[in-house]
Coordinates of C-alpha atoms and ligand atoms in Angstrom, one line a residue:
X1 CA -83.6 -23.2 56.0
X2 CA -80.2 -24.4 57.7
X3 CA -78.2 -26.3 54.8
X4 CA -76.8 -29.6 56.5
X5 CA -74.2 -31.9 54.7
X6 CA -74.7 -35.5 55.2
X7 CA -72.2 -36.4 58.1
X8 CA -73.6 -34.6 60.4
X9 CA -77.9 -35.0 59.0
X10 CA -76.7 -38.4 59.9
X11 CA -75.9 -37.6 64.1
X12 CA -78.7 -38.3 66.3
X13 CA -78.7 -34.9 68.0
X14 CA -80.3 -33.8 64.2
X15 CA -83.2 -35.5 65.0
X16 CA -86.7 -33.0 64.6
X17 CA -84.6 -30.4 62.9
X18 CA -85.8 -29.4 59.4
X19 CA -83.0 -28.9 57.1
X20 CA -82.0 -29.0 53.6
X21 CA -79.7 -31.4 51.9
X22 CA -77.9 -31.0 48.7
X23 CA -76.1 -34.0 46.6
X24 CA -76.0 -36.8 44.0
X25 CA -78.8 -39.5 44.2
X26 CA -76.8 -43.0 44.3
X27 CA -80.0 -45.4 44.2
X28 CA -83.9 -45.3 43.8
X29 CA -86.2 -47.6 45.3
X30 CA -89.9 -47.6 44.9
X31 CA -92.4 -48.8 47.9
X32 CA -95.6 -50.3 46.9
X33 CA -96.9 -48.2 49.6
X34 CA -96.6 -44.9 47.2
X35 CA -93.3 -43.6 48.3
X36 CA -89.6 -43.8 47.2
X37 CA -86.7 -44.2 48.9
X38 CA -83.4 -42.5 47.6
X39 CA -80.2 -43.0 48.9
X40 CA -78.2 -39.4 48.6
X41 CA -74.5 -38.5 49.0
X42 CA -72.4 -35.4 48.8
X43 CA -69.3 -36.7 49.5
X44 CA -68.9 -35.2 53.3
X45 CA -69.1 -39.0 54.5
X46 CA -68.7 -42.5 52.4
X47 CA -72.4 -43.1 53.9
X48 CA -75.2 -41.9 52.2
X49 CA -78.7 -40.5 53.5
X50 CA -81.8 -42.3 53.2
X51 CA -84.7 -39.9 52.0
X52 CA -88.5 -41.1 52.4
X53 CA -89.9 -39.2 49.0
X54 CA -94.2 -39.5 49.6
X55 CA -96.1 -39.7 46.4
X56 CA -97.8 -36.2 48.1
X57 CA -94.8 -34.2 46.7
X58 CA -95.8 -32.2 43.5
X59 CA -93.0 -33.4 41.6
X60 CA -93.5 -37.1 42.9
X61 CA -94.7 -38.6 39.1
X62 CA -93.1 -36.5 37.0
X63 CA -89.5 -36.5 38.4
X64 CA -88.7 -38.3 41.5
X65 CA -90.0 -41.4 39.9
X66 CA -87.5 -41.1 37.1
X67 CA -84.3 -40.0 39.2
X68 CA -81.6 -42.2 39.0
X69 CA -77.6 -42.9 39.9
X70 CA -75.9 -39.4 39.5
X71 CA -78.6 -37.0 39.0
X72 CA -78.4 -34.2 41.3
X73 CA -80.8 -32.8 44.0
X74 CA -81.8 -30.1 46.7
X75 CA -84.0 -31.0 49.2
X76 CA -85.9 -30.0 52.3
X77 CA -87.5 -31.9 55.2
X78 CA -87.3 -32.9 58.8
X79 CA -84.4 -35.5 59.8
X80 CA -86.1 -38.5 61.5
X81 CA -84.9 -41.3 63.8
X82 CA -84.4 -44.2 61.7
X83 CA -84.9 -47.6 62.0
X84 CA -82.7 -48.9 59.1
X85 CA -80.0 -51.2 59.6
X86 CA -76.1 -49.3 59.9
X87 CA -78.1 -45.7 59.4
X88 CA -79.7 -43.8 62.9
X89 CA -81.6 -40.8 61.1
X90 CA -83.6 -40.3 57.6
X91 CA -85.3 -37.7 56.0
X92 CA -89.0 -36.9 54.9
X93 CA -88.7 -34.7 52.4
X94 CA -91.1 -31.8 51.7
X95 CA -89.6 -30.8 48.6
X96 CA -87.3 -32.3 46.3
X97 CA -85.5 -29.7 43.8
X98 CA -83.4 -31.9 40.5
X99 CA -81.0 -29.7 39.0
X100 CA -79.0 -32.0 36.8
X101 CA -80.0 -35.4 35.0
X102 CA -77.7 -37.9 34.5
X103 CA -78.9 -40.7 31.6
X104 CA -78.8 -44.3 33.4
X105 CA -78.7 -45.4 29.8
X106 CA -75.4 -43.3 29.4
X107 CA -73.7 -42.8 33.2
X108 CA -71.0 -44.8 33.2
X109 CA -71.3 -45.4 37.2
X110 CA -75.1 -46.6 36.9
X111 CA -73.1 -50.2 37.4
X112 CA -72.5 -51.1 40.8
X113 CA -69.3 -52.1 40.9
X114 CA -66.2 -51.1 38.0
X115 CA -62.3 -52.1 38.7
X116 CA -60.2 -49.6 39.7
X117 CA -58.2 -49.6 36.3
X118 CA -61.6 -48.6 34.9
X119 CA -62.3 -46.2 36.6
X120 CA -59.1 -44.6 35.6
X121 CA -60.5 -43.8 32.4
X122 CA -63.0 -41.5 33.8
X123 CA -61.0 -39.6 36.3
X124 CA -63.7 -36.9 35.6
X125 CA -66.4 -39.0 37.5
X126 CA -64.3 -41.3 39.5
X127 CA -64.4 -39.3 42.8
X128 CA -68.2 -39.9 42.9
X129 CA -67.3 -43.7 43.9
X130 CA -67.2 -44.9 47.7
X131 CA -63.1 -45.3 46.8
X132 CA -62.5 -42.5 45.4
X133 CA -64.4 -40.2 47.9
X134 CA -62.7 -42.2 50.5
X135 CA -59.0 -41.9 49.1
X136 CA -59.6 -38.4 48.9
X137 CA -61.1 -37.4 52.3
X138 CA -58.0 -39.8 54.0
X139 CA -55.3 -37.4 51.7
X140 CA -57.2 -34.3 53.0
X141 CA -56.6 -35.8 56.5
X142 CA -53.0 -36.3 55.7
X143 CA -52.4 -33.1 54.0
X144 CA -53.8 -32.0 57.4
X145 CA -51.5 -33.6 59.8
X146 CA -48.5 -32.8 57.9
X147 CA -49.2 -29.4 58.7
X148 CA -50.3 -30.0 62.1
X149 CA -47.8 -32.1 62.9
X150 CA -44.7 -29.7 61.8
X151 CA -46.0 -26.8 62.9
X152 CA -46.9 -27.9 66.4
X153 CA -42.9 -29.0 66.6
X154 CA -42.2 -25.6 65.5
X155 CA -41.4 -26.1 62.1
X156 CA -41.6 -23.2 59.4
X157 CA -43.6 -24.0 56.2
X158 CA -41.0 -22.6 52.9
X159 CA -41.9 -22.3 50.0
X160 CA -39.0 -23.6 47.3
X161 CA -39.1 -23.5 43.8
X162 CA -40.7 -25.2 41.3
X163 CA -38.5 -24.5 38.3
X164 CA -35.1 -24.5 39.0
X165 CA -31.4 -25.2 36.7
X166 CA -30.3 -27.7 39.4
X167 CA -30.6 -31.4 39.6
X168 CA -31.0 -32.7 43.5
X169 CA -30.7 -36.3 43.3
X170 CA -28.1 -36.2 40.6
X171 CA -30.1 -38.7 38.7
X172 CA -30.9 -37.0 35.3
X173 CA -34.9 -37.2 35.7
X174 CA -36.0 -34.0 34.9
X175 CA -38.5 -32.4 32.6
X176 CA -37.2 -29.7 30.5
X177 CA -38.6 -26.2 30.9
X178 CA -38.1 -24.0 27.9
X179 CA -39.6 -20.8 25.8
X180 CA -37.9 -21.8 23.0
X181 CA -39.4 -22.7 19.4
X182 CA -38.2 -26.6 19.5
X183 CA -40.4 -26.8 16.4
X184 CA -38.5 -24.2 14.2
X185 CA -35.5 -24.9 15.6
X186 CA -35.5 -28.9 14.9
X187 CA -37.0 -27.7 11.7
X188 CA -33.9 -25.4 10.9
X189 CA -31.9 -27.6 12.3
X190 CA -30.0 -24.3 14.2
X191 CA -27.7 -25.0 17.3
X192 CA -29.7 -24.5 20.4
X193 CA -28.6 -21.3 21.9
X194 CA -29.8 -20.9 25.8
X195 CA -29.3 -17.0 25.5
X196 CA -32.4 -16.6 24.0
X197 CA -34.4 -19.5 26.9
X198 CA -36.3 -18.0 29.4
X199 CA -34.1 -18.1 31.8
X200 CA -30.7 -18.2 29.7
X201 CA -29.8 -21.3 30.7
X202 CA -31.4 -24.9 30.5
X203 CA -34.1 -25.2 33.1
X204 CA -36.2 -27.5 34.6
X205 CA -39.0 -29.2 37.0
X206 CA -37.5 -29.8 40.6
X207 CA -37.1 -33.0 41.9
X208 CA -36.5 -32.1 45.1
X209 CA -36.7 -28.9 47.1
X210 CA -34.0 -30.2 49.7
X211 CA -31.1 -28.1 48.7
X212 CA -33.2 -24.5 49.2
X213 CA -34.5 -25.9 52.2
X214 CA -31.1 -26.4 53.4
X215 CA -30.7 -22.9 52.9
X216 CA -33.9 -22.0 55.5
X217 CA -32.6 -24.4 57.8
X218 CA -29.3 -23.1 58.2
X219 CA -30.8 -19.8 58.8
X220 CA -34.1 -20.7 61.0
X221 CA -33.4 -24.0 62.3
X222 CA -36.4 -26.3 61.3
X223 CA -38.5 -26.1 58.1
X224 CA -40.5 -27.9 55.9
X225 CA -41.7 -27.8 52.4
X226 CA -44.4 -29.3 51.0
X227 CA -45.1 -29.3 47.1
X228 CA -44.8 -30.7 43.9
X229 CA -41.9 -33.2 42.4
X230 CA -41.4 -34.1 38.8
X231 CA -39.2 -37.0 37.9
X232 CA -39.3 -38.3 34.2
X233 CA -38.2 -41.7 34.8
X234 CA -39.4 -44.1 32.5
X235 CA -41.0 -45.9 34.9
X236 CA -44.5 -48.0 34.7
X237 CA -44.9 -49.3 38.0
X238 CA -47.3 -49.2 40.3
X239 CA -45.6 -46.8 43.0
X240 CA -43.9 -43.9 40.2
X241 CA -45.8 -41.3 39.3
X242 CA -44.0 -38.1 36.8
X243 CA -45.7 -35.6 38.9
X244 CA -46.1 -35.9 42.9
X245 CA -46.4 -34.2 46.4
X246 CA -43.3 -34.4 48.7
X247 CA -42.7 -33.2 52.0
X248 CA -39.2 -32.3 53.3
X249 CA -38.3 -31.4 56.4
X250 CA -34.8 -30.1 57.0
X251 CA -33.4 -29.0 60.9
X252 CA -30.3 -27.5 61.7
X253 CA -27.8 -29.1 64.4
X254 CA -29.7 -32.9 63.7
X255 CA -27.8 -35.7 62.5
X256 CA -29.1 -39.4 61.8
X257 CA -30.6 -40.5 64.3
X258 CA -32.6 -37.4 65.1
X259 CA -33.7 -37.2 61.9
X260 CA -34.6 -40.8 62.0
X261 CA -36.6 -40.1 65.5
X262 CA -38.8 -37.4 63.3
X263 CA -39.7 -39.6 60.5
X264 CA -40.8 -42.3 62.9
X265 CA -42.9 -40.1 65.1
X266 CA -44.3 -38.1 62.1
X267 CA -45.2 -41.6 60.5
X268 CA -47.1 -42.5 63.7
X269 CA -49.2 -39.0 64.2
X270 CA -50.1 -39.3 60.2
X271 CA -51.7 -42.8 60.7
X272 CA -52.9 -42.2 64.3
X273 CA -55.2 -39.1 62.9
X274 CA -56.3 -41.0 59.9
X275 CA -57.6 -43.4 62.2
X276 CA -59.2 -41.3 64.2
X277 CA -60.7 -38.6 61.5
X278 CA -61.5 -40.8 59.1
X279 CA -62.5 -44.2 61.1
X280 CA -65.8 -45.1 58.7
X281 CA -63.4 -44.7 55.1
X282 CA -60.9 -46.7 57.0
X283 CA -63.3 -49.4 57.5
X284 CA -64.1 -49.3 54.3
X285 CA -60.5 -49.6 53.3
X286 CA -60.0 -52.8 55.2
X287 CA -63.3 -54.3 54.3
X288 CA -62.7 -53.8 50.1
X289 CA -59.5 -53.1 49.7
X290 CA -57.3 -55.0 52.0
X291 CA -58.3 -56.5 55.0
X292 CA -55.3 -56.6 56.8
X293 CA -54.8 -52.8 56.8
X294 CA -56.2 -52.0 59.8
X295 CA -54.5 -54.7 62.0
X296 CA -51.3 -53.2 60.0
X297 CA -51.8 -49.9 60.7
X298 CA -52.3 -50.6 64.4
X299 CA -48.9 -52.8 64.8
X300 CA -47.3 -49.9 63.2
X301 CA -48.4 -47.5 66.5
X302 CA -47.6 -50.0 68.9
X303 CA -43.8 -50.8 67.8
X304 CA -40.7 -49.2 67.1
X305 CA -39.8 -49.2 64.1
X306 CA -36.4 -51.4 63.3
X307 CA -33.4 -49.7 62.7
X308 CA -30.9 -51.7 60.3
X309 CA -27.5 -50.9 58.9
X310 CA -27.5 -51.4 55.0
X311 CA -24.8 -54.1 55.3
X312 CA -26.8 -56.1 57.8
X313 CA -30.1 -55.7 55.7
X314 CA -27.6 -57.3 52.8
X315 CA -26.8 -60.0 55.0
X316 CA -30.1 -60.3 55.9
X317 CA -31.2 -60.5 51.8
X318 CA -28.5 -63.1 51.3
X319 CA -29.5 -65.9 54.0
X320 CA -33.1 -65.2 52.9
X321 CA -33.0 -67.9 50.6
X322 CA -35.0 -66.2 48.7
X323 CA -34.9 -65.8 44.8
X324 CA -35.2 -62.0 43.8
X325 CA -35.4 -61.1 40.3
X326 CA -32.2 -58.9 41.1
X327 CA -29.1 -60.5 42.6
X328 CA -28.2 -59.1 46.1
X329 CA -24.8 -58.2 46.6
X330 CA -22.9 -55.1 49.2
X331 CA -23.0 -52.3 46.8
X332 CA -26.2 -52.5 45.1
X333 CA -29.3 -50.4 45.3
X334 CA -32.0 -52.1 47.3
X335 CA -34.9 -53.2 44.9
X336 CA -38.6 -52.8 45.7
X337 CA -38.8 -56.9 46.2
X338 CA -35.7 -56.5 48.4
X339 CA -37.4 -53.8 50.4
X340 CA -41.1 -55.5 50.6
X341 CA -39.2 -58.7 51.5
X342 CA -37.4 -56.6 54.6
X343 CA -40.6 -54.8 55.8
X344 CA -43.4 -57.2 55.2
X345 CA -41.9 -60.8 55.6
X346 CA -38.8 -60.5 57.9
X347 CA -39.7 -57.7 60.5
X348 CA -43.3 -57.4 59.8
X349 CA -42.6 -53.7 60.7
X350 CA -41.6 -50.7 59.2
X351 CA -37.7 -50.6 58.9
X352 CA -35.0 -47.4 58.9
X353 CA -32.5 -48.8 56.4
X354 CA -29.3 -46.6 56.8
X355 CA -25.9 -46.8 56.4
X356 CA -26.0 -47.1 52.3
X357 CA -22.5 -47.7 49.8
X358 CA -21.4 -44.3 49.1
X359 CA -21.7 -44.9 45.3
X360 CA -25.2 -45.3 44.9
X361 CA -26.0 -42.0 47.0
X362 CA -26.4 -38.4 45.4
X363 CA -23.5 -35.8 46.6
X364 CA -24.7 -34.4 49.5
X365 CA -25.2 -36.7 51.8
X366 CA -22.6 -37.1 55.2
X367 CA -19.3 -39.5 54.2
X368 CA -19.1 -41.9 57.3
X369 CA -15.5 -42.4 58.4
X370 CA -15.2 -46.0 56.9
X371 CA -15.2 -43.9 54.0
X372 CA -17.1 -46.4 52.2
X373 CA -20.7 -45.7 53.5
X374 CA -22.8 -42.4 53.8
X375 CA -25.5 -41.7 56.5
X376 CA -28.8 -42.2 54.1
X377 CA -31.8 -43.0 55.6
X378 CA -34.9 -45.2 53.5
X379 CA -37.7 -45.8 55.5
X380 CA -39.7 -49.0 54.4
X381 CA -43.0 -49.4 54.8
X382 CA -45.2 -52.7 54.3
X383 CA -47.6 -52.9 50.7
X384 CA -45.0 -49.5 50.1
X385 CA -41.5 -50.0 50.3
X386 CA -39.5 -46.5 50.3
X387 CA -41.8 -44.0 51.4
X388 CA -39.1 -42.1 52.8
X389 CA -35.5 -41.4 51.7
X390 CA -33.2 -39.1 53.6
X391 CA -29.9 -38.4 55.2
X392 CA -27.4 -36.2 57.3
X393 CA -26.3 -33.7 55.4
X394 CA -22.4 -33.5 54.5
X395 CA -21.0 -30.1 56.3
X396 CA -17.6 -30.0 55.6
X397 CA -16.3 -27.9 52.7
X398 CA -13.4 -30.0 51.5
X399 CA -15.2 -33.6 51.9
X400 CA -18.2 -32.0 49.9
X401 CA -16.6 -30.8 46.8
X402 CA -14.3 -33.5 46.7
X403 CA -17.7 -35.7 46.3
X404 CA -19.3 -33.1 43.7
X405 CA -15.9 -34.2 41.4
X406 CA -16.7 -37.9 42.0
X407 CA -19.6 -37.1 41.3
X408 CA -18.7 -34.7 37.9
X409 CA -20.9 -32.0 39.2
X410 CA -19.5 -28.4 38.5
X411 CA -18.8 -27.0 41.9
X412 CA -19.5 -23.1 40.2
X413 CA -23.4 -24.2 39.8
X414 CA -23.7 -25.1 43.0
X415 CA -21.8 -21.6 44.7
X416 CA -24.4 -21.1 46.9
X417 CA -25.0 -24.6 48.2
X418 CA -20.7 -24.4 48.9
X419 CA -21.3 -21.0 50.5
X420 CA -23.5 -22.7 53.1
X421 CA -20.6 -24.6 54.5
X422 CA -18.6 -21.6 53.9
X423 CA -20.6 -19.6 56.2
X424 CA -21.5 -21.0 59.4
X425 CA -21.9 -24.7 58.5
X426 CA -23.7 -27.4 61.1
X427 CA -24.6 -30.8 61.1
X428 CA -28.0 -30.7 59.5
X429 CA -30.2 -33.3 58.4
X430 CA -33.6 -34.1 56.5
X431 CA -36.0 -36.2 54.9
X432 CA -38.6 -36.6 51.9
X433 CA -41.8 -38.1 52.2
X434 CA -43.8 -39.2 48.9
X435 CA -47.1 -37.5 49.9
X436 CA -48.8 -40.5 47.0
X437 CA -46.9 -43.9 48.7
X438 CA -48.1 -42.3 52.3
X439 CA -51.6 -42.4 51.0
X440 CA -50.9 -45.7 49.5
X441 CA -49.3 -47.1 53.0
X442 CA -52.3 -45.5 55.0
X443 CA -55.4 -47.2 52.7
X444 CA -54.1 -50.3 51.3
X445 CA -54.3 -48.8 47.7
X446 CA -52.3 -50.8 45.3
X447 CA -51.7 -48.9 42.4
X448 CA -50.3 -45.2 43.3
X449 CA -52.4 -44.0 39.8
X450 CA -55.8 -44.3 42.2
X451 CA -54.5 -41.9 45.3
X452 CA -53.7 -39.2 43.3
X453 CA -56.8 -37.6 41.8
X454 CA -54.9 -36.9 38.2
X455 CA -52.1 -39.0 37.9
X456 CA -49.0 -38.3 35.7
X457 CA -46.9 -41.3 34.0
X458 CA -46.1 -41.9 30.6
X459 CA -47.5 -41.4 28.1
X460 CA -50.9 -40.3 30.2
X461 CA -51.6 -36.9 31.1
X462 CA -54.9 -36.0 29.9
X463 CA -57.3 -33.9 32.5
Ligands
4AD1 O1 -35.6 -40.8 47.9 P1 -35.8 -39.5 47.1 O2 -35.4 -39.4 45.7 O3 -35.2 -38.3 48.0 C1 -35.0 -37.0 47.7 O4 -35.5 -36.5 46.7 C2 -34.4 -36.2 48.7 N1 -33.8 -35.0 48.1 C3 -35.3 -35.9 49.8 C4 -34.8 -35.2 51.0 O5 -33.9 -35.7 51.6 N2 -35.3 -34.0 51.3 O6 -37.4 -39.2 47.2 C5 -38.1 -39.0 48.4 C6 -39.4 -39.8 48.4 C7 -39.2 -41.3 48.2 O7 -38.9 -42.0 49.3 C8 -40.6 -41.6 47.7 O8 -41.6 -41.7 48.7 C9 -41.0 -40.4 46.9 O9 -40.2 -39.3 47.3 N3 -40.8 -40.6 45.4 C10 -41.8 -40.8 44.5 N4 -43.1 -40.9 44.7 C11 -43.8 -41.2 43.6 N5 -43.3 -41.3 42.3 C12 -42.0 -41.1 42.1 N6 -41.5 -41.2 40.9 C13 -41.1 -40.9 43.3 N7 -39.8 -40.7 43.4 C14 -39.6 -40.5 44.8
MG2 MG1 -34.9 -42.7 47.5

């Protein structure tokens, strides 16, 4: 018999087929008439099936009168048109195979409803939920149109490496990556001696894979990566996570405002597809988790998004009248509330911030001739902030290195990044996306920990 999942038992053209259904039971309900009714999902759809269970099955006393929230079940039958409210097809079973309990006295999700930090403590069972299944069938979509989206404009997919000895962002937020005995050596209190590392010489998570992307782009034109990030900043909020997804996209012969024209039309094709592919969890979304994000999400499509110097989103901050917890000032690095109060309160849009004081910017970024400013890019999103930082890259030999000493980096690590303007440089230019604060942006989510389906931070990394 022809296995069906849910989302499409539940189309109308399924009616009079017989078919067989497989998933977890999420209610029971008995009919004096000497049936059941059990609500099944397998996660395909946020809706569940209805299944008419008739006391005629075998089974009917001995099991399907004692299954409960989270057991688990095959079944056979023929799909019926329904006359249930919000549901167009059913099924009358013929047979009804249980393959797994699950103790209502003991299933933690027998309850209806549990908070989303609570549900953090069993990230083991979590993605049964309506929220869960729904966050992760909207990051599937995402993950999607990333793809679709870069490869349709020509972009080639690189693959850049996950342990590496250099620091991207310049910030000092890496996780170690080691072979040695830190155990016997703190115990013999030797000197450590990176000859005898792995890779003789410290080594560590990347940040970033911008700067070997650079490396493609200079040689095919447009690329992209798309992989995992580690940062170990100390950071408890609810938008940091120690281990995430980024996307980068680097092109050859683009400077700042190209690059700035990709971000905004990549935004727009993410949320146009989730709102298409995923229309019933986005309902959901605005119906229990914020009920503006739809109405958001559609005034994103229809405008441009703003595009504001950093000196005039300063001014901006300063005539605010607002009280931020951190003192705005030209020179500064622009705080979360600074950035929610830009996107959500002033333009009620998503705003390219760009233009930022050279000093608070990592060493590759493009030195603008006021010599004070570099061309960075941070995209601001409403309910996100930054979900995208990004910049021209700087091309010419002698301004770069002078910025790696500003900076203290030692030019002779970074050979190869030097070669590149050595060798053929362009203009070039790129972004990264946070895969995690896109989800966030798309569903309304408020807490980054419930759109990643094992979140990283401190202190927590259990399963
Ligand atoms: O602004 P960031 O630090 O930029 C870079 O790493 C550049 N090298 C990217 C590039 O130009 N290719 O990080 C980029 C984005 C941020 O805007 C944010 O969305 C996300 O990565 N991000 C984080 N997401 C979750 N948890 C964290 N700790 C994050 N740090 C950055
Ligand atoms: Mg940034």
């Amino acid at each position: 018999m022809q296995k069906l999942r849910v989302c499409d038992a539940r189309k109308q053209e399924t009616v009079g087929q017989q078919a067989c259904l497989q998933g977890w039971i999420r209610t029971r309900r008995d009919s004096k008439g000497g049936f059941s009714f059990l609500e099944v999902n397998d996660g395909s759809c946020l809706a569940n099936i209805q299944i008419i269970a008739d006391n005629s099955l075998s089974n009917y006393e001995t099991e399907i009168k004692k299954l409960s929230a989270g057991c688990s079940v095959s079944l056979e039958g023929e799909i019926k048109e329904s006359g249930g409210k919000g549901q167009t097809t059913e099924v009358l079973a013929t047979s009804i195979t249980v393959h797994g309990w699950a103790d209502p006295e003991e299933f933690p999700l027998q309850k209806k409803r549990h908070s989303f930090e609570k549900l953090r403590e069993w990230a083991h069972l979590r993605p049964r939920t309506n929220a869960f299944g729904a966050v992760a069938r909207v990051r599937n979509s995402i993950c999607r149109s990333i793809h679709d989206f870069f490869q349709e404009e020509s972009f080639l997919y690189v693959h850049t490496p996950i342990i590496t000895a250099s620091d991207c962002e310049g910030a000092g937020e890496m996780f170690r990556v080691t072979t040695l005995d830190l155990e016997t050596i703190a115990e013999k209190a030797c000197q450590l001696d990176y000859s005898f590392d792995f890779f003789d010489r410290p080594s560590f998570l990347t940040v970033s894979g911008q700067l070997e992307a650079e490396i493609y782009a200079t040689a095919l034109g447009k690329v992209y990566t798309f992989g995992p990030t580690f940062r170990a900043e100390n950071s408890n909020t609810s938008r940091h996570l120690a281990e995430f997804w980024m996307i980068e996209p680097e092109m050859a012969f683009y400077e700042l405002p190209d690059n700035m024209d990709v971000a905004e039309r990549f935004l727009k094709r993410i949320v146009t597809d989730a709102l298409d592919r995923c229309s019933e969890d986005m309902e959901f979304f605005n119906l229990r988790v914020d009920d503006t994000i739809l109405a958001t999400l559609q005034s994103v499509l229809d405008n441009e998004f703003v595009r504001l110097p950093y000196t005039e989103a300063v001014e901006i901050l300063e005539k605010s009248g607002v009280a931020f917890d951190f003192p705005v000032r030209w020179g500064i690095d622009l705080q979360s509330e600074h950035e929610r109060f830009l996107t959500e309160q002033h333009f009620h849009a998503p705003v390219i911030v760009y233009d930022f004081p050279r000093s608070i910017k990592p060493f590759y970024m493009y030195v603008n001739d006021d010599g004070k400013t570099v061309r960075a890019m941070d995209v601001l999103a409403p309910n996100v902030g930054e979900i995208i930082g990004g910049s021209q890259r700087e091309d010419r030999l002698d301004v770069l290195t002078s910025r790696m000493a500003e900076q203290d980096l030692n030019a002779e690590e970074y050979w190869w990044y030097i070669d590149l303007r050595r060798f053929g440089t362009v203009p070039h230019s790129g972004f990264g996306l946070g895969l995690e604060r896109l989800v966030q942006f798309v569903t309304g989510m408020k807490n980054i920990r419930d759109v990643i389906p094992f979140p990283r931070t401190p202190g927590s990394a259990d399963f």
